[in-house]
Coordinates of C-alpha atoms in Angstrom, one line a residue:
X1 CA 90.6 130.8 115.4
X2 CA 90.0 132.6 112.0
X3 CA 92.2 132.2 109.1
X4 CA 93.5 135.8 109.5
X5 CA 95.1 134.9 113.3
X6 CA 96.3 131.8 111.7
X7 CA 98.1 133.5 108.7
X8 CA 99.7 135.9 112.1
X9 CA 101.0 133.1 114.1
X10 CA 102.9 132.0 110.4
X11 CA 105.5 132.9 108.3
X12 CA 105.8 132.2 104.7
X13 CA 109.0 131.3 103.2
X14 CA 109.9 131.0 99.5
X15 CA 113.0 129.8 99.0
X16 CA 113.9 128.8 95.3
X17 CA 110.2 129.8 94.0
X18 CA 109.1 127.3 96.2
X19 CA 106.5 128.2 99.2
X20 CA 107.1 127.3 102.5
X21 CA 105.0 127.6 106.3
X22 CA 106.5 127.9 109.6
X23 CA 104.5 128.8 112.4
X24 CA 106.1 132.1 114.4
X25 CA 106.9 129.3 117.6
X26 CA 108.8 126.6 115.8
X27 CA 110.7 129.9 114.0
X28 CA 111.9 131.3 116.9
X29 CA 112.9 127.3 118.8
X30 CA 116.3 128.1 117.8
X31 CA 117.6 131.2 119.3
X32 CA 119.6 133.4 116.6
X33 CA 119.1 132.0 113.5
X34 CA 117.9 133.9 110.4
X35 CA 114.2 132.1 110.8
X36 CA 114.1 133.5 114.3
X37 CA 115.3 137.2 113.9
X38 CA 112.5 137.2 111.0
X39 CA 109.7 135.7 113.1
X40 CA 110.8 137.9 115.8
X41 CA 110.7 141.2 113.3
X42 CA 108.4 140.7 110.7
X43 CA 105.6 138.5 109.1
X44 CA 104.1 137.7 105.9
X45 CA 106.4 136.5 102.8
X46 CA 110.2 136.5 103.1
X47 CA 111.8 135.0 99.3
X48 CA 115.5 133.6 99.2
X49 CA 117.5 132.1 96.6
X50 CA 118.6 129.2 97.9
X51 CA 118.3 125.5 97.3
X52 CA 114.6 124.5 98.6
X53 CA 116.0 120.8 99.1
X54 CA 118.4 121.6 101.5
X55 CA 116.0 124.2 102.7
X56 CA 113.8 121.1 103.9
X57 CA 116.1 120.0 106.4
X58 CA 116.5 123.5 108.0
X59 CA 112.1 123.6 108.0
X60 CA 112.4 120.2 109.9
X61 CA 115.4 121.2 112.5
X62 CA 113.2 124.3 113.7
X63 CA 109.9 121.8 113.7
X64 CA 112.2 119.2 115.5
X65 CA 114.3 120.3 117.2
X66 CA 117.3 118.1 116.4
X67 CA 119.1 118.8 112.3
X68 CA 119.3 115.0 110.1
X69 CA 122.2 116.4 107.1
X70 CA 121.0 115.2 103.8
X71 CA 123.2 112.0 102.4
X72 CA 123.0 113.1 98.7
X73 CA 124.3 116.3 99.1
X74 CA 128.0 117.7 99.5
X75 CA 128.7 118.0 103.5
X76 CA 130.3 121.4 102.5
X77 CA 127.5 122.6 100.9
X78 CA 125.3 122.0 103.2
X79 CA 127.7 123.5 106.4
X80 CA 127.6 126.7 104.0
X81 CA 123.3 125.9 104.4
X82 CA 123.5 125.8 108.1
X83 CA 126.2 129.0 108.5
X84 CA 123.4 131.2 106.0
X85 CA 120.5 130.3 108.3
X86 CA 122.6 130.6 111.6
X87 CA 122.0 126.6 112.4
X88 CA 124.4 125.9 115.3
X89 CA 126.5 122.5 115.6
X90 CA 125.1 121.5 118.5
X91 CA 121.6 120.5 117.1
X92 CA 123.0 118.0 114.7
X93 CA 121.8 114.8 115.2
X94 CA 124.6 112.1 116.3
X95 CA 123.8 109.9 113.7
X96 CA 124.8 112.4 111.4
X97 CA 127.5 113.8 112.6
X98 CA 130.1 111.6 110.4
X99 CA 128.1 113.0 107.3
X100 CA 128.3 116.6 108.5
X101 CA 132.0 116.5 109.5
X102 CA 132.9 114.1 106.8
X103 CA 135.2 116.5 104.1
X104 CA 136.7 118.5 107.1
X105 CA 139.8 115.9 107.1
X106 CA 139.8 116.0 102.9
X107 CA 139.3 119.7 103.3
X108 CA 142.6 120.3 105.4
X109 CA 144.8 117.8 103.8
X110 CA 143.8 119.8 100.3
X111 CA 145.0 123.4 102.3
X112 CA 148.3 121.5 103.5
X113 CA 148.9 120.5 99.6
X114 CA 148.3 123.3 98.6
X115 CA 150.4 125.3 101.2
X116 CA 153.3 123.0 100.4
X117 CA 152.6 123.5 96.3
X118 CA 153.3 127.6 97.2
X119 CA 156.5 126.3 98.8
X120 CA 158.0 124.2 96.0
X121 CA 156.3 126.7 93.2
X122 CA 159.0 128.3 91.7
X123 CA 159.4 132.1 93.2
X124 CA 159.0 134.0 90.0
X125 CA 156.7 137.3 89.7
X126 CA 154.1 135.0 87.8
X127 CA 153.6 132.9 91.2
X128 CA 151.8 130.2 90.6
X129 CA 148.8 130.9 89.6
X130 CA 146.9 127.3 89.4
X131 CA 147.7 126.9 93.4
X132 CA 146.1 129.7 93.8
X133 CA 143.0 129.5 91.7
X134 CA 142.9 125.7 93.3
X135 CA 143.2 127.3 97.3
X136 CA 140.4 130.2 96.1
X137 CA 138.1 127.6 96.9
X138 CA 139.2 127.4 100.6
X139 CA 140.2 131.0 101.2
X140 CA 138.9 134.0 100.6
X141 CA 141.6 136.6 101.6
X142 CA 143.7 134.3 98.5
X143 CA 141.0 134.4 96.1
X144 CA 140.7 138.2 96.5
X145 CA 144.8 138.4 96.1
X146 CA 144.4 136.2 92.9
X147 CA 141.8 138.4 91.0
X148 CA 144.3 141.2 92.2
X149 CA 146.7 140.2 90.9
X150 CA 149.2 142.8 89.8
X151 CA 149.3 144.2 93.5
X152 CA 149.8 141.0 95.6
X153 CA 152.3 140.3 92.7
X154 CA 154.1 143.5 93.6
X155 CA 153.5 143.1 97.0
X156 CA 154.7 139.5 98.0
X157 CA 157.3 139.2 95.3
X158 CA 161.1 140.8 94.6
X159 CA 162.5 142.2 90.9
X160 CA 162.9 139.2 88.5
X161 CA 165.6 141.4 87.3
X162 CA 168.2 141.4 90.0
X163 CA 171.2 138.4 89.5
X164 CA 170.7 137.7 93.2
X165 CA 167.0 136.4 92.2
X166 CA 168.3 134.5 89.4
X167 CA 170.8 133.0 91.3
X168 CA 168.6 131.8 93.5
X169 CA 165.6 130.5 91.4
X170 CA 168.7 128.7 89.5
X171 CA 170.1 127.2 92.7
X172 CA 166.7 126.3 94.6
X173 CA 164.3 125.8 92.1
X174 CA 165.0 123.2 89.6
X175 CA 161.4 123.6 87.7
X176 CA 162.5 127.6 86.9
X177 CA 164.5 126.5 83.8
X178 CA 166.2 124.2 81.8
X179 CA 170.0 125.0 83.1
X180 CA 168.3 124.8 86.7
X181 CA 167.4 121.2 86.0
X182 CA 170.3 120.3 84.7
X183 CA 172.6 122.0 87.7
X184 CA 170.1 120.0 90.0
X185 CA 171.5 116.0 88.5
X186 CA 174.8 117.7 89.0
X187 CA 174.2 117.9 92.3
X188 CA 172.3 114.8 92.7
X189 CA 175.0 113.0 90.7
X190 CA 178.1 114.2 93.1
X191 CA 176.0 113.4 95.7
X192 CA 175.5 109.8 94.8
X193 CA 179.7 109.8 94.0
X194 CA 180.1 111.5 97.6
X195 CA 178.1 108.7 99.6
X196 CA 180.2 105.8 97.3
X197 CA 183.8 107.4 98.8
X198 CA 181.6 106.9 102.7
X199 CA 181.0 103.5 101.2
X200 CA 184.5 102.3 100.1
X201 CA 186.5 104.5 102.0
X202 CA 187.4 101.9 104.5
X203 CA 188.4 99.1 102.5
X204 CA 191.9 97.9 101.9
X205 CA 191.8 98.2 97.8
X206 CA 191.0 102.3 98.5
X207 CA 194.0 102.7 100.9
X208 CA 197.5 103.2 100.3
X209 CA 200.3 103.2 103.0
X210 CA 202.3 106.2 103.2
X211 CA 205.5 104.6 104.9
X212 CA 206.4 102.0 102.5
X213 CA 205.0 100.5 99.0
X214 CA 202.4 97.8 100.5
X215 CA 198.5 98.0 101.3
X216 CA 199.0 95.6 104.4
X217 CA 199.2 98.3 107.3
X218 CA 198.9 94.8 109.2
X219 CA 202.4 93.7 107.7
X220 CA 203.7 96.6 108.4
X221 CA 202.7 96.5 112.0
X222 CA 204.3 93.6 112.5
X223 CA 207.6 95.3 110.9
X224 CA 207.7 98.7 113.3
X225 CA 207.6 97.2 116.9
X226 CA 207.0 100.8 118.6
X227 CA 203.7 100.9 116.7
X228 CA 203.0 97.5 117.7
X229 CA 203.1 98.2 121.1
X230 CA 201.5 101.7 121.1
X231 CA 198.2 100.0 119.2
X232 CA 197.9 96.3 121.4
X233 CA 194.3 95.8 121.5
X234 CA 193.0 98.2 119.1
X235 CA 190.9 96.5 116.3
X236 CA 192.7 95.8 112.9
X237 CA 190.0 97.6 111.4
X238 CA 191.2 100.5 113.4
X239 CA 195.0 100.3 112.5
X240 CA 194.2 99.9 108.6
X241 CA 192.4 103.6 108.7
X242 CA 195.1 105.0 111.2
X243 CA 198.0 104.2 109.2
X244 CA 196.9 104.3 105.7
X245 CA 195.8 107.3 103.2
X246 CA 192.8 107.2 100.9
X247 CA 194.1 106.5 97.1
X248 CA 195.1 109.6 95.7
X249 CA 192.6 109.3 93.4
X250 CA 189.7 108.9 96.0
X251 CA 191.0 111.8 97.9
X252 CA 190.7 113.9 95.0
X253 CA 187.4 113.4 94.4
X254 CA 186.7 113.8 97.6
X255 CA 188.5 117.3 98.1
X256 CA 186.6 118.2 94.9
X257 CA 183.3 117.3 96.2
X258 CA 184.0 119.4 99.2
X259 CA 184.9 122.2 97.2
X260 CA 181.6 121.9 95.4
X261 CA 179.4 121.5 98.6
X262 CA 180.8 124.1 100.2
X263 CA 181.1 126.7 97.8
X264 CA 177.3 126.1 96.8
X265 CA 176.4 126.1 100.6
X266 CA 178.0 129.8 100.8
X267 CA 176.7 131.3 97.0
X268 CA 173.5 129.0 98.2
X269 CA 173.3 131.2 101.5
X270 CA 174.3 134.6 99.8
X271 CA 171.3 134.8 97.2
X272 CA 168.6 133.6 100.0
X273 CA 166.1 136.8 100.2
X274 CA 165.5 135.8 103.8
X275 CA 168.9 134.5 105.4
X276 CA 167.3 134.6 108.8
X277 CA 165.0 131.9 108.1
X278 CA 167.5 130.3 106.0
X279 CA 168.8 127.8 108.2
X280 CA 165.2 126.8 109.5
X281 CA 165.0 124.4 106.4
X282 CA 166.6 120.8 108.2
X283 CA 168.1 120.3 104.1
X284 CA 170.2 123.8 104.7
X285 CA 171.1 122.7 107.9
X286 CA 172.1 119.5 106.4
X287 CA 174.6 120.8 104.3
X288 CA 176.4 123.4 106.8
X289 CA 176.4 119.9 109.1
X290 CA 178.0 118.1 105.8
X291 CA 180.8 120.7 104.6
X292 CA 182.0 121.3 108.3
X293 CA 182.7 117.8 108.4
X294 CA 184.3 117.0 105.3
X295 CA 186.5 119.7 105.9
X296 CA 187.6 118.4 109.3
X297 CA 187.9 115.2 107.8
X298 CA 189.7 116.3 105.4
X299 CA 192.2 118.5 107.3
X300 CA 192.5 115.0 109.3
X301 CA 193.5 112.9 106.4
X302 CA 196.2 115.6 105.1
X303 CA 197.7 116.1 109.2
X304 CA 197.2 113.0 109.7
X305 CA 199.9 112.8 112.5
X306 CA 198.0 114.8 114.9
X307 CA 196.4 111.6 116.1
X308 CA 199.2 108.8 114.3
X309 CA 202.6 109.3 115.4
X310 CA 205.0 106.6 117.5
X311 CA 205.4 108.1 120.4
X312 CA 201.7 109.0 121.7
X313 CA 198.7 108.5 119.7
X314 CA 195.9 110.8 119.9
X315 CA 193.3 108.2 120.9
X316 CA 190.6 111.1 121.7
X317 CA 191.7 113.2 118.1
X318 CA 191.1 109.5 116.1
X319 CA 188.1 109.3 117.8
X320 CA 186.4 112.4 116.9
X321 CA 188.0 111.9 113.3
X322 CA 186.3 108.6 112.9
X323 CA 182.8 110.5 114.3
X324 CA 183.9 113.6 111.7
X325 CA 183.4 110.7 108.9
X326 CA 180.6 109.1 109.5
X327 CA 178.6 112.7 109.6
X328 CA 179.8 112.4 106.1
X329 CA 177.0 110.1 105.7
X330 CA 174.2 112.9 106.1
X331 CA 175.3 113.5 102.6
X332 CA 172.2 110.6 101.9
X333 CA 169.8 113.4 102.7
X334 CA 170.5 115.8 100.7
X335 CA 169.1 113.3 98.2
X336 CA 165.4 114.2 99.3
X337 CA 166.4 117.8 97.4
X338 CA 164.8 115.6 95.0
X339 CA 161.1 116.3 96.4
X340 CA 161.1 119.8 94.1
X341 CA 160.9 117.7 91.1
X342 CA 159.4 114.3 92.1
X343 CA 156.2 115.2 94.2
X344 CA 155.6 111.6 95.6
X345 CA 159.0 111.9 97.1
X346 CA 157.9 115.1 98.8
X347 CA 154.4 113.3 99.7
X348 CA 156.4 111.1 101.2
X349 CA 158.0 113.2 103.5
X350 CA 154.8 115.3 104.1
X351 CA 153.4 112.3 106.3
X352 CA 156.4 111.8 108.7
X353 CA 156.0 115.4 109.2
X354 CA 152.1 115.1 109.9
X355 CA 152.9 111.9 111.7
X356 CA 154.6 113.4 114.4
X357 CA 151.9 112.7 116.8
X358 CA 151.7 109.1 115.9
X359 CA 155.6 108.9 116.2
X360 CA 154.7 110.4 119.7
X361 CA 152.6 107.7 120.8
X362 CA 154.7 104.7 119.2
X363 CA 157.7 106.0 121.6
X364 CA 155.7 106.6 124.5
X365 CA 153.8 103.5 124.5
X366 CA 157.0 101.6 123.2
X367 CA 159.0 102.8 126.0
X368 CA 156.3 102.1 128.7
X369 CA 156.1 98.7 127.6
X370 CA 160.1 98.2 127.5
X371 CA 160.2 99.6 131.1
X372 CA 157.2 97.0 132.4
X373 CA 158.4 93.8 130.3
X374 CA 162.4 94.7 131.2
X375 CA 161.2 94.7 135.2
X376 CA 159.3 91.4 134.9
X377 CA 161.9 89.3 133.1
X378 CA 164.7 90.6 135.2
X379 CA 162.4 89.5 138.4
X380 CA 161.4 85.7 136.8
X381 CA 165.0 85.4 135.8
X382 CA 166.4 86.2 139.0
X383 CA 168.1 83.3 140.1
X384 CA 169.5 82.1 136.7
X385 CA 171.8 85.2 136.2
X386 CA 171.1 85.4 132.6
X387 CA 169.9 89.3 133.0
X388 CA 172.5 90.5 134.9
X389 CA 170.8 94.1 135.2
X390 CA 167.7 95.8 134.7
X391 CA 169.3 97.5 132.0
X392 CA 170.2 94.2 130.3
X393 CA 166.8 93.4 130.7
X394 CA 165.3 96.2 129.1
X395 CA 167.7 95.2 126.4
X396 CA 166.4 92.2 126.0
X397 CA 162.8 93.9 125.9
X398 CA 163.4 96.2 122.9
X399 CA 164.8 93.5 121.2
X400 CA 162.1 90.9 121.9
X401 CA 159.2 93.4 121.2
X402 CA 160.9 94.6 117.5
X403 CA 160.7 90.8 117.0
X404 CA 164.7 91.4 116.1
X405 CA 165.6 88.6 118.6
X406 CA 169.3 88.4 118.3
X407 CA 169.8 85.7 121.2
X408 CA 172.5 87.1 123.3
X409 CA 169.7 87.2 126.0
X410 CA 166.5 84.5 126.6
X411 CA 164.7 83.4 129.4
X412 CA 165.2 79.9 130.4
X413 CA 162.4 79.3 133.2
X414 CA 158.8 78.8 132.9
X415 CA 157.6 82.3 133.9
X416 CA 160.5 84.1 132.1
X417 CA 159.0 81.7 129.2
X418 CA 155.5 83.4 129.4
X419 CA 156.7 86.9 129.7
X420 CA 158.4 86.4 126.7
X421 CA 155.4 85.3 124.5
X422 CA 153.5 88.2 126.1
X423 CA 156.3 90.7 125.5
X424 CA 156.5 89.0 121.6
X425 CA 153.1 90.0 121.0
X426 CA 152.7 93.5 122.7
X427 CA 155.4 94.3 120.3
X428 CA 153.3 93.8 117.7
X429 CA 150.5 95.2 119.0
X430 CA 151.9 98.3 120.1
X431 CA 153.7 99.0 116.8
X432 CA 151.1 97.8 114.3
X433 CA 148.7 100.3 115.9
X434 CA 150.8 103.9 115.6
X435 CA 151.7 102.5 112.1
X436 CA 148.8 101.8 110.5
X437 CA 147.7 105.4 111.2
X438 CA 151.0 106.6 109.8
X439 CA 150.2 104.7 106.5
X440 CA 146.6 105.9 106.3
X441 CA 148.3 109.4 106.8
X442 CA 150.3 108.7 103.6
X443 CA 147.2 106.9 101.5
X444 CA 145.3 109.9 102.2
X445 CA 147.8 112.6 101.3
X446 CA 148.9 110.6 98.1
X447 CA 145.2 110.2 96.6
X448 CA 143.7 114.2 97.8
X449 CA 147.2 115.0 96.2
X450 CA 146.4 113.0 93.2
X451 CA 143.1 114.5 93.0
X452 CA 144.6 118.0 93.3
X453 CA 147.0 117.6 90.4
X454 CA 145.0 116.3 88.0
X455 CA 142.5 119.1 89.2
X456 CA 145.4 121.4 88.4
X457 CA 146.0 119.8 84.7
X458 CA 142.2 120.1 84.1
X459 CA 142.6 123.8 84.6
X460 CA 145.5 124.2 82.4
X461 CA 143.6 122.0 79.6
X462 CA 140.8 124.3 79.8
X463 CA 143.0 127.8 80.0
X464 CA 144.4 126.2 76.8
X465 CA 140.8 125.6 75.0
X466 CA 139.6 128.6 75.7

């Protein structure tokens, strides 16, 4: 063969200024890539301006066959390599799949961050611009909006000028100014006082009878013999609530702090640009949840005689009372409103939500195991009555495999004795699993997020150099 066949059956590639030969057969091996549809059209010299080290590893998968990724190069970089010269997946060696596939993860934490940075950004007609320049590098369609600026600003965002948007930038986001801040530790600070009156509401120094001068409803029961006998067998615990008020001083705060809760949930509600997703955020559902029942507890502590009287006690109407005020305790939540000023607190909350799955699994496997372990005590503990029910037994299961172990039920035989230490330590197993993925969920999302921030400062330092 003469060297003019030989130059035929050949392509030459320059890539970066530096020369490369194929021949026209290991070109065309891999159906549809770029080295193929040239083989396949045209010979002779073909230049690109790419890098010629990655470029190697390209040569070698058409010689070869199979695609080795290179270690010292960014696994991003190089999937961008393979997309430009058509390289499918499916060639990459095993070996190297963990190096091709090894940002992805990083990659789509970074696009959650920065999704849930848009979200707590402050809506103003600037936007925030260093989320965006950060997600440029993961989306196109953004990076185009970005360096249009004054159209997607138009576009995606209302008048600064109307008191409805100022309203709510002062109500929702507490970085948009100073007297938002400010308005937001008000809050916070009722809050806390709100969830101290849940606290102490109960105890004898923060009630005052309302039929005579003492605090000892007990006393009193003692006195009024109709009452006595209309409340046999209802805890003393009970009787102090049902026939005492709240100091007057307590109540008032109390009253005031419904006041404040509910009027900011309606102005709150009012200056939202999209009320019908309003009520999808679980912190806006939270407070409608909150106000309802403080007022109904409320209205309860004022009529207090529609469940307290001594002829026929409303045992159903104290009931849903006593329910009414322990809702009160969601109030605790409305503490993670915090997360628009503290990021690790939002973090936080980030990998429960991602965590989901893992959740999933703890309950399902948690559950399966319950069901097996409550079956097999119940059946070695047959004949010494101390699980007087499957039920009981699953009980006993739960409690065994949280290693809580309160003691109201044990085995006491030999095989109840090793399905015990077997149940002990599938607990353990079966929780430590689900949670050490739900703390790596958290590790991750803390450090990409720390890497994203100070990525975010870096750009601000160098916007204020230039």
């Amino acid at each position: 063969m003469d060297e003019s066949d030989t130059e035929i059956d050949s392509l030459t590639i320059i890539v970066g200024w530096k020369m490369f030969k194929i021949s026209i057969k290991a070109a065309t091996s891999i159906p549809d890539s770029l080295l193929a549809k040239i083989g396949l059209n045209q010979h002779g010299e073909t230049v690109f301006e790419r890098d010629p080290k990655m470029f190697r590893f390209i040569l070698n998968a058409h010689t070869t066959g199979i695609l080795h990724a290179p270690r010292d190069v960014c696994p991003c970089a190089f999937r961008e390599e393979m997309n430009f010269w058509k390289i499918p997946l499916k060639i990459v060696a095993p070996c190297c799949w963990k190096t091709v596939h090894e940002n992805d993860k990083e990659i789509e934490t970074l696009k959650l961050l920065i999704k849930e940075e848009d979200k707590l950004s402050p809506n103003t007609i600037k936007g925030n611009k260093v989320s965006q320049e950060a997600d440029a590098i993961f989306d196109t369609e953004r990076f185009l909006a970005f360096a249009h600026k004054d159209k997607y600003e138009k576009k995606e965002h209302v008048s600064p000028d109307t008191i409805k948007t100022r309203l709510w930038l002062f109500l929702e986001e507490p970085g948009s100014s100073t007297a938002a801040k400010i308005w937001y530790f008000v809050y916070i600070t009722l809050v806390v006082a709100s969830v101290v009156l849940i606290v102490i509401w109960a105890e004898p120094f923060a009630r005052v009878n309302p039929y005579f001068r003492a605090i000892d409803s007990i006393e009193f029961m003692k006195r009024n013999s109709t009452l006595r006998m209309l409340y046999i067998g209802i805890p003393d615990t009970i009787k102090v609530i049902a026939l005492t008020d709240p100091h007057p001083a307590l109540f008032g705060i109390d009253v005031v702090c419904m006041f404040f809760f509910t009027m900011e949930l309606f102005v709150h509600f009012c200056a939202s640009p999209n009320k019908r997703k309003y009520f999808n955020d679980i912190f806006n559902v939270t407070k409608f949840v909150v106000c309802v029942t403080m007022i109904i507890a409320i209205l309860f502590e004022i009529n207090k005689h529609w469940f307290v009287n001594e002829h026929n006690p409303n045992i159903l109407l104290g009931k849903f009372y006593f329910a009414c005020k322990s809702m009160n305790a969601l109030r605790l939540l409305l503490l993670f409103r915090l997360r628009k000023l503290y990021n690790g607190l939002h973090i936080l909350l980030l990998a429960l939500e991602q965590s989901l799955k893992e959740f999933f699994l703890l309950a399902f496997s948690f559950g399966i195991a319950v069901i097996m372990f409550g079956c097999l005590i119940f059946s070695a503990e047959i004949e010494s009555d101390m699980f007087p029910s499957t039920q009981i037994s699953m009980w006993w299961a739960l409690i065994t495999m949280t290693t809580i172990g309160y003691g109201d039920y044990f085995p006491t035989t030999t095989y109840g004795y090793m399905i015990g230490s077997l149940c002990a330590i599938s607990g353990v197993i079966v929780i430590a699993l689900p949670v050490a993925s739900i703390a790596g969920t958290f590790s991750d999302l803390y450090s990409r997020n720390s890497d994203l921030q100070r990525h975010k400062r870096a750009i601000k330092d160098e916007k204020k150099d230039v």
